[in-house]
């Protein structure tokens, strides 16, 4: 053999050897190191079924279960294995068309890959679940049914407190990437469900099942050696009184506003009513998406928790705080008198600030009769106090008091989306008017809780707790304890007493005297409760929408009993058009009586009926609801027309079918009123929420000063 042939033979052998080694190496890599094909092989033979734990339960102050669990069933799909099934028959069972089927399959692949199980349809209706159970053997190569706990609400109350749970999306997964969530999981989205998600969620389990060559489940893999049990979430024990919550929601039906009641000794929230509300069960079950869409687009904004998310000018309830500042700063004492001739003229006679009850008042009687002139004089002395070099520094000092009282910042309540309200600062007025171009007379309406100052209902209720306790409070909270212990430190801040500023008890006693007088001889006397000493303050709050004066809000805030207070509470009824003593005060005192006495006296039961049956939905809101209903009716009629046209065409099975306009003409003739046709009744509308209220412009504020306080 020539040298050339020997060399070529070696090269060929070397090529074969290298090729063989490459193949062996690749096989070794795929068998030993690569997980891709091993996972695909296992996925063909093994089904890893997630076992969702029951979420923690929620109990009220009397250990009644107010948030419970029940089971629902999700239909799961593994897209890579959903092949060879009778798609048309499957779609008939699921009451969908093939386009919807393919859309869901593509969505599942995008969200969770083709080889992983994803939700095809969540919370199957009982009818679909029954049909699927009979036919699942036809689809086991790609589909299976999975149990999942969902919420149930034994008392049908507290929807805005509890919130709701929903399927996590890609944004949620990114935000909580270190917490073990995966596509298809559910988590708390609002309310306590969100705030205490870590405690409530528990730990997922897994069940590993073996499948045969036809993808039929044969039982546990390796006798359950790889299974992991789910761990139930921790229970929450709250300060809520569910009976009082239901009572408050009844009193506020057909009204817009809020009630917040706090135990002043602990900061525990006893009741938190936001009206209009909704049935919390609507956001569970097979029609959850439909109901959520209806609630989300509802002009009444039932998903808005007004107790923490709505801000109002507090009106004359704010005068109690002005009294505290005036006494603390020494610009008045309990016997300082101011006379009112019908209006406050301290800023000139051009635009006097009206007062309903002319007379001469000292501190307690000024609170009792809610004299605007008295408290305008108090704040003018605070702001023009000569011990401060300029109005900027005196207003900044006033701001410190307001912050100490819990205003102008979020308190930190454990119900999400809390707003901070508004306390005007020197920076705010400098921006509005320019430095050196403003003074007390610029914002004199703040002295009576109008103008630039706003507060949330939770802040006003906390003010009452602060005054009741004579200078301290706990941050308001719903949850008192967590079953098994607070492993995540969620409750730490609610155990610390807040003493923001040192004020003498005598200062608070003077304010208590005036507030008790409100209920004895003042603007709240019509709501007095026999046997209970209540300290309260009415307020009638002016408000504007796009510069146009709207009906007044009715405000009332109180605590009771005066000695050893057990409840601090407020109520706002939006756009009632009446005084604080007309609606808010009766509602609050009924809540106090119910809580302290566990019943309502016979002579006040008629008041319960009157308050619960009074409809105070403003005309502007009703008009918006009628427009919404009209649009919905038009769409329903159009959809019905299309359905009728389709039925006619399907029946005739002909190319010579009637047009849509022809069907409309026939319907018009059929619907024309005759002697046997009743006249159509007007559509009845339900509660409707307000648009966001806007503070009036400075010029508007001075033209609307008169208020019952």
XYZ file of C-alpha atoms in Angstrom:
709
model
C 0.000 0.000 0.000
C 1.299 3.383 -0.935
C 2.150 5.989 1.590
C -0.665 8.156 0.159
C -3.306 5.488 0.663
C -2.101 4.783 4.211
C -2.387 8.470 5.108
C -5.901 8.723 3.629
C -6.984 5.638 5.564
C -5.839 7.171 8.846
C -7.759 10.383 8.110
C -10.964 8.436 7.404
C -10.544 6.414 10.601
C -9.932 9.595 12.552
C -13.109 11.189 11.116
C -15.173 8.134 12.071
C -13.641 8.133 15.561
C -14.349 11.828 16.122
C -17.915 11.428 14.809
C -18.453 8.443 17.096
C -17.091 10.351 20.107
C -19.295 13.346 19.319
C -22.379 11.118 19.149
C -21.442 9.359 22.392
C -20.776 12.702 24.070
C -24.078 14.162 22.905
C -25.970 11.097 24.093
C -24.154 11.279 27.419
C -25.054 14.974 27.742
C -28.691 14.399 26.871
C -28.980 11.395 29.210
C -27.008 12.725 32.175
C -26.853 16.516 32.122
C -29.704 17.824 29.998
C -33.107 18.025 31.724
C -35.096 19.020 28.634
C -35.835 15.605 27.151
C -35.963 13.937 30.528
C -38.644 16.423 31.565
C -40.560 15.877 28.326
C -40.372 12.103 28.816
C -41.514 12.423 32.396
C -44.310 14.757 31.375
C -45.570 12.082 29.010
C -45.674 9.508 31.820
C -46.138 11.616 34.970
C -48.722 14.238 35.934
C -47.700 16.697 38.634
C -50.958 17.971 40.062
C -50.831 21.062 42.276
C -52.745 20.741 45.542
C -53.957 24.170 46.611
C -54.167 24.723 50.372
C -57.281 26.185 51.979
C -56.727 29.855 52.736
C -56.825 30.941 56.349
C -60.241 31.725 57.789
C -61.235 35.102 59.228
C -63.112 35.453 62.533
C -64.828 38.421 64.136
C -64.398 39.617 67.742
C -66.864 36.935 68.952
C -65.037 34.150 67.057
C -67.706 33.889 64.355
C -66.263 32.703 61.035
C -66.951 35.660 58.734
C -64.747 34.547 55.819
C -64.760 30.844 54.994
C -63.777 28.419 52.230
C -65.616 26.160 49.833
C -64.428 24.065 46.876
C -64.520 24.876 43.189
C -63.196 22.948 40.199
C -60.902 24.216 37.459
C -60.491 22.517 34.092
C -56.753 22.234 33.369
C -55.092 21.691 30.000
C -51.620 20.594 28.944
C -51.517 21.973 25.360
C -48.772 19.655 24.048
C -50.881 16.631 24.998
C -54.321 17.935 23.987
C -54.187 16.204 20.613
C -56.465 13.779 18.871
C -59.590 14.739 20.816
C -63.017 15.394 19.363
C -62.749 19.190 19.477
C -66.292 19.798 18.238
C -67.805 17.570 20.915
C -65.558 19.125 23.587
C -66.640 22.633 22.560
C -70.306 21.656 22.806
C -69.722 20.393 26.335
C -67.965 23.652 27.267
C -70.492 25.855 25.429
C -67.799 27.580 23.370
C -66.886 27.639 19.687
C -63.695 26.309 18.136
C -62.239 29.807 17.768
C -62.546 30.309 21.527
C -61.025 26.857 22.090
C -57.931 27.668 20.027
C -57.655 31.105 21.654
C -57.535 29.513 25.108
C -54.956 26.953 24.019
C -52.702 29.687 22.609
C -53.147 31.750 25.788
C -52.161 28.741 27.902
C -49.003 28.206 25.841
C -48.015 31.870 26.071
C -48.602 32.024 29.820
C -47.185 28.698 30.927
C -45.482 26.810 28.041
C -47.046 23.971 26.078
C -45.856 21.140 28.335
C -47.146 22.582 31.634
C -50.747 22.419 32.894
C -52.667 25.705 32.704
C -56.195 26.733 33.543
C -58.501 26.247 30.566
C -61.584 27.379 32.493
C -61.684 28.398 36.147
C -64.522 27.650 38.563
C -66.622 25.353 36.415
C -70.356 25.763 36.793
C -72.157 22.761 38.333
C -73.656 21.925 34.927
C -70.313 21.930 33.108
C -68.646 20.041 35.920
C -71.290 17.272 35.743
C -71.042 17.011 31.944
C -67.257 16.868 32.040
C -67.159 14.191 34.730
C -69.182 11.887 32.468
C -66.876 12.479 29.524
C -63.398 13.099 30.959
C -62.235 9.653 29.754
C -62.469 11.065 26.213
C -60.057 13.939 26.978
C -57.622 12.559 29.567
C -54.693 12.851 27.201
C -54.768 16.643 27.581
C -57.254 17.710 30.238
C -57.916 17.078 33.910
C -60.069 18.599 36.653
C -58.399 20.167 39.675
C -59.949 21.088 43.013
C -59.316 24.567 44.389
C -60.620 26.282 47.536
C -62.508 29.541 47.003
C -64.003 31.997 49.470
C -67.493 31.904 50.901
C -69.142 34.676 52.934
C -71.584 33.431 55.596
C -72.778 36.955 56.468
C -72.731 38.629 53.029
C -71.141 41.748 54.524
C -67.794 43.534 54.669
C -66.944 43.161 50.976
C -64.676 46.221 50.915
C -62.895 45.071 54.077
C -62.148 41.532 52.946
C -61.350 42.323 49.326
C -61.112 39.519 46.792
C -58.645 37.004 45.376
C -57.741 36.600 41.722
C -55.429 34.692 39.414
C -51.911 36.118 39.377
C -50.726 37.698 36.142
C -47.247 38.247 34.729
C -46.819 41.570 36.548
C -47.713 39.956 39.877
C -45.277 37.098 39.213
C -42.473 39.583 38.514
C -43.248 41.654 41.595
C -43.344 38.562 43.834
C -40.701 36.519 42.035
C -39.072 35.353 45.280
C -42.296 34.141 46.896
C -42.877 30.940 44.918
C -45.940 31.928 42.906
C -46.538 30.315 39.547
C -49.008 30.763 36.728
C -52.449 29.538 37.735
C -52.030 30.504 41.388
C -54.507 32.786 43.129
C -53.611 35.591 45.529
C -55.285 38.393 47.457
C -55.747 41.464 45.276
C -57.465 43.928 47.622
C -58.556 44.303 51.244
C -57.381 41.971 54.004
C -56.836 39.276 51.384
C -53.999 41.403 50.020
C -52.626 42.862 53.271
C -52.332 39.449 54.920
C -51.574 37.360 51.834
C -48.398 35.929 53.385
C -50.316 34.583 56.353
C -53.466 33.517 54.524
C -51.981 31.755 51.484
C -50.504 28.667 53.178
C -48.128 26.361 51.250
C -48.987 24.542 48.034
C -48.716 20.773 47.855
C -48.154 18.447 44.896
C -49.561 15.069 43.915
C -47.489 13.031 41.444
C -49.566 10.635 39.335
C -48.514 7.960 36.811
C -50.108 7.708 33.359
C -50.206 4.792 30.911
C -49.347 4.835 27.205
C -52.797 6.293 26.475
C -52.251 9.121 28.998
C -54.813 7.660 31.395
C -54.099 8.249 35.068
C -53.282 4.976 36.818
C -52.628 6.167 40.376
C -49.889 7.599 42.589
C -46.320 7.545 41.348
C -44.017 5.417 43.541
C -46.817 5.039 46.123
C -46.882 8.759 46.809
C -43.224 9.007 47.794
C -42.865 12.273 45.852
C -46.155 13.800 47.018
C -46.118 16.875 49.212
C -49.025 17.789 51.454
C -50.515 21.275 51.272
C -50.334 23.410 54.430
C -53.424 25.484 55.218
C -53.064 29.245 55.665
C -53.169 30.915 59.063
C -56.451 32.155 60.492
C -57.022 35.849 61.215
C -58.779 37.020 64.373
C -60.245 40.506 63.951
C -61.817 43.263 66.034
C -64.837 43.412 63.696
C -68.340 43.017 65.054
C -70.059 41.346 62.109
C -73.552 42.036 63.483
C -72.742 45.748 63.786
C -71.230 45.678 60.286
C -74.457 44.252 58.852
C -76.491 46.803 60.805
C -74.375 49.673 59.458
C -74.654 48.450 55.876
C -78.433 48.283 56.280
C -78.591 51.854 57.613
C -76.450 53.094 54.691
C -78.342 51.344 51.904
C -79.456 53.724 49.142
C -76.914 56.243 50.383
C -73.378 57.190 49.420
C -70.806 57.493 52.177
C -69.123 55.644 54.993
C -69.212 54.626 58.655
C -66.043 53.830 60.609
C -66.117 52.665 64.241
C -62.971 52.050 66.345
C -62.325 50.656 69.809
C -60.322 53.603 71.229
C -58.540 51.414 73.794
C -56.997 49.106 71.177
C -57.323 50.813 67.795
C -59.273 47.783 66.588
C -61.789 48.595 63.852
C -65.244 47.453 64.964
C -67.052 48.342 61.748
C -66.053 49.802 58.390
C -68.968 50.480 56.078
C -68.529 51.785 52.552
C -71.704 52.500 50.620
C -72.691 51.554 47.985
C -71.281 48.084 48.619
C -71.688 44.753 46.823
C -72.271 41.085 47.523
C -68.755 39.680 48.132
C -69.854 36.313 46.726
C -70.105 37.891 43.260
C -66.312 37.777 42.939
C -66.110 34.009 43.377
C -67.370 31.152 41.256
C -67.826 30.596 37.538
C -69.185 34.086 36.759
C -66.509 36.016 38.636
C -65.110 37.716 35.522
C -68.528 38.856 34.372
C -69.416 40.254 37.793
C -66.051 41.960 38.184
C -66.481 43.678 34.830
C -69.957 44.888 35.848
C -68.730 46.184 39.214
C -65.622 47.802 37.748
C -67.592 49.747 35.133
C -70.478 50.595 37.468
C -70.775 54.405 37.885
C -71.648 53.810 41.553
C -68.050 52.637 42.177
C -68.985 49.840 44.577
C -65.402 48.531 44.534
C -64.167 51.806 46.058
C -63.632 51.597 49.820
C -64.682 55.095 50.794
C -63.635 54.551 54.415
C -59.955 54.774 53.464
C -59.979 55.963 49.859
C -62.330 58.978 49.842
C -61.371 62.412 51.184
C -63.841 65.021 52.395
C -63.709 68.449 53.934
C -64.457 67.441 57.564
C -66.676 70.445 58.237
C -67.437 71.407 61.814
C -66.125 68.122 63.247
C -62.764 69.830 62.643
C -63.561 72.515 65.242
C -62.742 70.099 68.071
C -59.140 70.005 66.824
C -58.985 73.788 66.458
C -60.036 74.037 70.111
C -57.171 71.716 71.130
C -54.623 73.825 69.225
C -55.932 77.113 70.611
C -55.768 75.835 74.203
C -52.355 74.191 73.718
C -50.905 77.367 72.188
C -52.357 79.500 74.966
C -54.099 81.933 72.627
C -57.400 81.150 74.395
C -58.521 79.534 77.634
C -61.756 77.738 78.438
C -63.469 81.025 79.398
C -62.328 83.144 76.442
C -65.415 84.712 74.864
C -66.122 85.722 71.290
C -69.316 87.388 70.164
C -71.040 86.631 66.902
C -73.479 89.060 65.311
C -74.387 86.616 62.544
C -71.066 86.430 60.713
C -67.273 86.601 61.104
C -66.043 90.037 60.052
C -62.388 89.629 61.085
C -61.268 89.721 57.467
C -63.292 92.775 56.522
C -66.967 93.252 55.844
C -66.876 92.533 52.104
C -67.257 88.761 52.359
C -68.313 87.830 55.892
C -68.341 84.159 56.900
C -71.886 83.423 58.075
C -72.868 81.884 61.415
C -76.280 80.359 62.206
C -76.592 81.159 65.915
C -75.642 84.746 66.876
C -74.517 85.147 70.460
C -71.538 85.215 72.796
C -69.720 81.929 73.375
C -66.834 80.470 75.339
C -65.046 77.254 74.346
C -67.592 74.630 75.417
C -70.633 76.550 74.213
C -68.790 77.418 70.992
C -68.451 73.679 70.313
C -72.004 72.934 71.460
C -73.552 75.525 69.142
C -70.823 75.167 66.491
C -70.178 78.884 66.145
C -68.166 79.671 62.994
C -67.139 83.064 64.340
C -65.711 81.544 67.525
C -63.380 79.129 65.715
C -62.405 81.623 63.036
C -61.174 83.860 65.859
C -59.335 80.948 67.488
C -57.425 80.025 64.331
C -56.735 83.693 63.498
C -55.035 84.029 66.891
C -53.034 80.837 66.261
C -51.841 81.958 62.827
C -51.209 85.590 63.831
C -49.521 84.629 67.105
C -46.726 87.206 67.700
C -44.369 84.585 69.125
C -43.830 83.323 65.556
C -41.837 85.588 63.215
C -44.112 85.173 60.204
C -47.198 83.407 58.914
C -45.085 80.645 57.351
C -43.696 79.560 60.717
C -47.039 79.841 62.537
C -48.807 77.758 59.872
C -45.972 75.214 60.014
C -46.500 74.963 63.755
C -50.227 74.438 63.177
C -49.312 71.710 60.684
C -47.418 69.849 63.421
C -50.543 69.681 65.533
C -52.578 68.371 62.611
C -49.973 65.678 61.902
C -50.057 64.721 65.593
C -53.824 64.343 65.342
C -53.343 61.904 62.441
C -54.185 64.217 59.521
C -52.329 64.929 56.297
C -50.603 61.527 56.224
C -51.554 57.872 55.991
C -52.197 56.301 59.370
C -51.053 52.866 58.189
C -54.352 50.994 58.559
C -54.182 47.359 57.398
C -56.802 47.876 54.665
C -54.970 48.821 51.413
C -55.248 51.976 49.281
C -55.494 54.379 52.229
C -55.268 58.027 51.162
C -53.584 60.745 53.220
C -56.058 63.612 52.896
C -54.917 67.225 52.698
C -53.534 69.642 55.270
C -52.380 72.897 53.621
C -48.746 73.883 54.147
C -46.776 77.093 53.508
C -45.375 75.456 50.369
C -48.906 74.831 49.100
C -49.949 78.479 49.561
C -46.671 79.800 48.168
C -47.358 77.812 45.008
C -50.981 78.961 44.873
C -50.552 82.669 45.661
C -46.839 83.405 45.742
C -44.598 83.849 48.780
C -45.720 86.723 50.990
C -49.069 87.067 49.214
C -51.247 85.083 51.570
C -52.306 85.088 55.215
C -55.014 83.812 57.524
C -57.791 85.533 55.607
C -56.692 83.633 52.489
C -57.660 80.335 54.080
C -60.038 81.378 56.854
C -62.537 78.640 55.838
C -60.006 76.055 57.035
C -60.847 77.166 60.580
C -64.271 75.521 60.237
C -63.124 72.440 58.308
C -63.778 73.726 54.786
C -61.584 74.980 51.977
C -58.188 73.371 51.526
C -58.430 70.784 54.335
C -59.651 67.223 53.678
C -59.646 64.004 55.685
C -60.615 60.380 55.148
C -63.343 58.738 57.254
C -60.733 56.536 58.981
C -58.802 59.687 59.984
C -61.923 61.359 61.412
C -62.792 58.241 63.428
C -59.199 58.135 64.681
C -59.503 61.812 65.745
C -62.402 60.764 67.944
C -60.333 57.941 69.455
C -57.492 60.405 70.107
C -59.821 62.887 71.845
C -61.592 60.121 73.779
C -58.230 58.828 75.075
C -57.070 62.371 75.945
C -54.026 62.422 73.746
C -53.079 58.968 72.424
C -54.222 56.289 70.000
C -53.250 53.004 68.409
C -53.010 52.867 64.629
C -56.439 51.646 63.461
C -56.414 48.032 62.306
C -58.814 45.196 61.579
C -56.704 42.172 62.545
C -55.878 41.651 66.227
C -53.976 38.349 66.034
C -52.895 35.599 63.651
C -53.343 31.902 64.361
C -50.008 30.220 65.023
C -48.305 33.558 65.688
C -47.343 36.587 63.660
C -44.436 34.974 61.778
C -43.978 37.903 59.397
C -44.296 40.773 61.886
C -47.440 42.065 60.183
C -48.996 43.301 63.437
C -45.990 44.896 65.146
C -46.913 48.524 64.445
C -50.446 48.034 65.757
C -49.206 47.149 69.237
C -47.437 50.480 69.848
C -49.311 53.303 71.545
C -48.925 56.606 69.663
C -48.498 59.677 71.903
C -47.659 62.339 69.312
C -47.758 65.451 71.507
C -48.135 66.192 75.223
C -51.364 68.002 76.113
C -52.909 68.415 79.570
C -55.994 66.341 80.412
C -57.799 69.568 81.302
C -57.610 70.642 77.654
C -59.403 67.472 76.556
C -61.948 67.762 79.350
C -62.961 71.203 78.074
C -63.481 69.759 74.579
C -65.406 66.808 76.046
C -67.704 69.274 77.819
C -68.542 70.994 74.549
C -69.068 67.698 72.711
C -71.376 66.391 75.424
C -73.266 69.671 75.144
C -73.821 68.976 71.429
C -75.891 65.941 72.434
C -77.605 67.612 75.390
C -78.637 71.011 74.042
C -76.828 71.519 70.747
C -77.061 70.423 67.122
C -77.106 66.700 67.960
C -79.766 66.755 70.677
C -82.331 65.061 68.431
C -80.190 61.893 68.378
C -79.593 61.561 72.107
C -79.622 57.967 73.439
C -81.173 57.433 76.837
C -78.717 55.996 79.361
C -75.566 56.631 77.262
C -73.460 59.781 77.622
C -72.275 60.541 74.101
C -69.748 63.210 73.142
C -70.368 64.194 69.526
C -69.945 66.837 66.864
C -72.130 67.503 63.845
C -70.943 68.896 60.540
C -72.630 70.067 57.364
C -70.025 70.034 54.633
C -70.206 72.199 51.549
C -68.814 70.651 48.373
C -68.453 71.531 44.722
C -68.257 69.653 41.439
C -66.484 71.512 38.648
C -67.131 74.769 40.458
C -70.861 74.117 40.863
C -72.295 73.903 44.387
C -73.662 70.449 45.216
C -75.980 69.313 48.046
C -74.184 69.323 51.394
C -72.615 66.241 52.949
C -73.982 65.212 56.357
C -71.177 64.554 58.895
C -71.179 63.341 62.480
C -68.337 62.110 64.716
C -68.548 60.938 68.316
C -67.305 58.657 71.082
C -69.168 56.944 73.934
C -69.563 56.674 76.781
C -67.736 59.772 77.954
C -66.200 57.948 80.913
C -64.305 54.827 79.833
C -65.031 55.210 76.081
C -65.652 51.954 74.212
C -66.398 53.215 70.713
C -65.168 56.120 68.568
C -67.191 56.532 65.400
C -67.967 58.766 62.437
C -70.437 58.795 59.562
C -70.605 60.759 56.329
C -73.643 60.743 54.047
C -72.634 62.337 50.769
C -74.817 64.965 49.087
C -77.709 64.469 51.502
C -78.534 68.153 51.197
C -79.308 68.360 54.909
C -77.539 69.017 58.209
C -75.164 66.758 60.098
C -77.822 66.247 62.732
C -80.402 65.133 60.160
C -78.890 61.885 58.875
C -75.312 61.205 60.027
C -76.036 61.809 63.734
C -79.007 59.396 63.946
C -77.037 56.723 62.093
C -74.051 57.085 64.435
C -76.126 57.032 67.619
C -78.026 53.953 66.413
C -74.670 52.246 65.831
C -73.502 53.276 69.329
C -76.702 52.020 70.930
C -76.531 48.721 69.034
C -72.898 48.170 70.003
C -73.105 49.140 73.675
C -76.560 47.736 74.452
C -76.623 44.937 71.861
C -80.130 46.085 70.908
C -82.169 49.115 69.873
C -84.812 50.425 72.265
C -88.429 50.032 71.194
C -89.008 53.766 70.831
C -86.054 54.124 68.412
C -86.886 51.178 66.144
C -88.986 53.471 63.978
C -85.820 55.559 63.492
C -84.010 52.442 62.244
C -86.715 51.927 59.636
C -86.666 55.561 58.592
C -82.892 55.723 58.210
C -82.585 52.414 56.345
C -85.468 53.235 53.982
C -84.418 56.809 53.193
C -83.023 57.113 49.689
C -80.440 59.911 49.436
C -78.900 59.151 46.057
C -78.269 62.561 44.411
C -79.988 63.401 41.132
C -76.694 63.816 39.295
C -75.767 60.235 40.157
C -79.194 58.882 39.276
C -78.944 60.549 35.866
C -75.657 58.774 35.177
C -77.203 55.475 36.165
C -80.151 56.027 33.835
C -77.784 56.726 30.953
C -75.904 53.513 31.719
C -79.150 51.539 31.860
C -80.308 53.043 28.551
C -77.089 52.033 26.829
C -77.328 48.531 28.298
C -80.942 48.190 27.088
C -79.994 49.328 23.602
C -77.181 46.792 23.430
C -79.438 44.038 24.721
C -82.089 44.871 22.126
C -79.482 44.870 19.374
C -78.118 41.514 20.530
C -81.651 40.121 20.726
C -82.364 41.342 17.212
C -79.281 39.572 15.879
C -80.328 36.398 17.680
C -83.825 36.527 16.218
C -82.446 37.136 12.738
C -80.121 34.146 13.086
C -82.978 31.929 14.270
C -85.114 32.969 11.287
C -82.304 32.256 8.845
C -81.547 28.907 10.456
C -85.235 28.005 10.269
C -85.781 29.062 6.649
C -82.501 27.590 5.389
C -82.865 29.830 2.325
C -80.915 32.483 0.528
C -84.050 34.641 0.464
C -83.896 35.609 4.139
C -85.209 38.842 5.715
C -82.763 41.663 6.348
C -82.062 43.150 9.751
C -83.977 46.311 8.826
C -87.023 44.240 7.848
C -86.980 42.443 11.191
C -86.741 45.845 12.941
C -89.812 47.076 11.059
C -91.822 44.033 12.093
C -90.734 44.455 15.739
C -91.742 48.134 15.706
C -95.236 47.224 14.494
C -95.536 44.425 17.028
C -94.401 46.690 19.863
C -96.634 49.627 18.965
C -98.870 50.295 22.010
C -102.485 49.247 21.533
C -105.494 48.921 23.746
C -104.195 45.618 25.146
C -100.579 46.767 25.482
C -99.563 48.223 28.879
C -97.589 51.443 28.876
C -93.881 50.817 29.569
C -92.915 51.436 33.194
C -90.014 53.758 34.021
C -86.739 52.009 34.803
C -85.967 51.939 38.515
C -82.378 52.763 39.358
C -80.282 51.702 42.289
C -77.494 53.371 44.250
C -74.853 55.350 42.383
C -71.500 56.654 43.548
C -70.306 60.239 43.120
C -67.658 61.585 40.860
C -64.537 62.713 42.645
C -65.425 65.859 44.563
C -63.341 68.913 43.820
C -62.491 71.681 46.224
C -63.984 74.998 45.152
C -61.827 77.728 43.776
C -60.942 80.437 46.323
C -63.618 82.755 44.950
C -66.250 80.025 45.202
C -65.425 79.252 48.822
C -66.175 82.750 50.000
C -69.635 82.714 48.392
C -70.769 79.613 50.265
C -69.957 79.944 53.947
C -73.255 79.287 55.610
C -73.383 75.837 57.221
C -75.047 74.004 60.117
C -72.159 72.848 62.143
